[in-house]
PDB file of C-alpha atoms in Angstrom:
ATOM      1  CA  MET A 299      -5.139  -5.878 -68.213  1.00 53.00           C
ATOM      2  CA  ALA A 300      -6.892  -8.482 -65.642  1.00 55.00           C
ATOM      3  CA  GLY A 301      -8.636 -10.377 -68.650  1.00 59.00           C
ATOM      4  CA  ALA A 302      -8.424 -13.261 -69.374  1.00 57.00           C
ATOM      5  CA  ASN A 303      -5.873 -12.353 -72.411  1.00 76.00           C
ATOM      6  CA  GLY A 304      -3.670  -9.582 -69.730  1.00 75.00           C
ATOM      7  CA  GLN A 305      -0.810 -11.996 -69.008  1.00 75.00           C
ATOM      8  CA  GLN A 306      -0.445 -12.035 -73.364  1.00 83.00           C
ATOM      9  CA  VAL A 307      -0.938  -8.792 -73.804  1.00 84.00           C
ATOM     10  CA  ILE A 308       1.375  -7.667 -71.357  1.00 80.00           C
ATOM     11  CA  GLY A 309       4.264 -10.359 -72.647  1.00 80.00           C
ATOM     12  CA  GLN A 310       3.652  -9.212 -75.749  1.00 87.00           C
ATOM     13  CA  SER A 311       4.084  -5.495 -75.265  1.00 86.00           C
ATOM     14  CA  LEU A 312       7.184  -6.151 -72.831  1.00 84.00           C
ATOM     15  CA  GLN A 313       8.552  -8.100 -75.869  1.00 87.00           C
ATOM     16  CA  SER A 314       8.176  -5.019 -78.542  1.00 92.00           C
ATOM     17  CA  GLY A 315       9.455  -2.536 -76.046  1.00 87.00           C
ATOM     18  CA  ASP A 316       6.195  -0.895 -75.633  1.00 88.00           C
ATOM     19  CA  PHE A 317       6.069  -1.616 -72.106  1.00 82.00           C
ATOM     20  CA  THR A 318       8.705  -1.062 -69.454  1.00 83.00           C
ATOM     21  CA  PHE A 319       9.033  -1.124 -65.611  1.00 84.00           C
ATOM     22  CA  ALA A 320       9.558   2.445 -64.073  1.00 87.00           C
ATOM     23  CA  ASN A 321      10.892   0.603 -61.014  1.00 88.00           C
ATOM     24  CA  GLY A 322      11.369  -3.285 -60.096  1.00 87.00           C
ATOM     25  CA  ASP A 323      10.965  -6.111 -63.022  1.00 85.00           C
ATOM     26  CA  ILE A 324       8.672  -8.886 -64.032  1.00 83.00           C
ATOM     27  CA  LYS A 325       9.152 -10.876 -61.044  1.00 88.00           C
ATOM     28  CA  ASP A 326       8.037  -7.156 -58.842  1.00 89.00           C
ATOM     29  CA  PHE A 327       4.897  -6.966 -61.147  1.00 82.00           C
ATOM     30  CA  GLY A 328       4.192 -11.000 -60.390  1.00 83.00           C
ATOM     31  CA  LEU A 329       4.392 -10.174 -56.642  1.00 89.00           C
ATOM     32  CA  PHE A 330       2.048  -6.891 -57.028  1.00 87.00           C
ATOM     33  CA  MET A 331      -0.627  -8.556 -59.214  1.00 81.00           C
ATOM     34  CA  SER A 332      -0.423 -12.027 -57.057  1.00 85.00           C
ATOM     35  CA  TYR A 333      -1.962  -9.440 -54.497  1.00 89.00           C
ATOM     36  CA  PHE A 334      -5.262  -9.353 -56.299  1.00 84.00           C
ATOM     37  CA  ASP A 335      -8.238 -12.046 -56.514  1.00 79.00           C
ATOM     38  CA  LYS A 336      -8.369 -13.918 -60.077  1.00 78.00           C
ATOM     39  CA  PRO A 337     -10.911 -12.964 -62.366  1.00 76.00           C
ATOM     40  CA  MET A 338     -14.055 -14.985 -61.895  1.00 79.00           C
ATOM     41  CA  THR A 339     -15.988 -16.403 -64.781  1.00 79.00           C
ATOM     42  CA  ALA A 340     -20.196 -15.653 -64.425  1.00 76.00           C
ATOM     43  CA  GLU A 341     -20.427 -19.381 -63.626  1.00 79.00           C
ATOM     44  CA  GLU A 342     -18.464 -18.957 -60.735  1.00 82.00           C
ATOM     45  CA  ILE A 343     -19.967 -15.644 -59.370  1.00 81.00           C
ATOM     46  CA  MET A 344     -23.369 -17.133 -57.607  1.00 79.00           C
ATOM     47  CA  LEU A 345     -26.248 -14.569 -57.807  1.00 76.00           C
ATOM     48  CA  ILE A 346     -29.694 -14.891 -56.731  1.00 74.00           C
ATOM     49  CA  VAL A 347     -32.030 -12.443 -59.079  1.00 74.00           C
ATOM     50  CA  ARG A 348     -35.349 -11.845 -57.540  1.00 73.00           C
TER      51      ARG A 348
END
């Protein structure tokens, strides 16, 4: 879900009825997800390899 197309997958699943919330709604879910770091690309992760 946290991948590049996670929001698209969630949106499609909500529209089709395959995904529902036991408690809360999409706004609460958005707030929950905002507590996590955004995914980083390989270029953004600066690794030093020796």
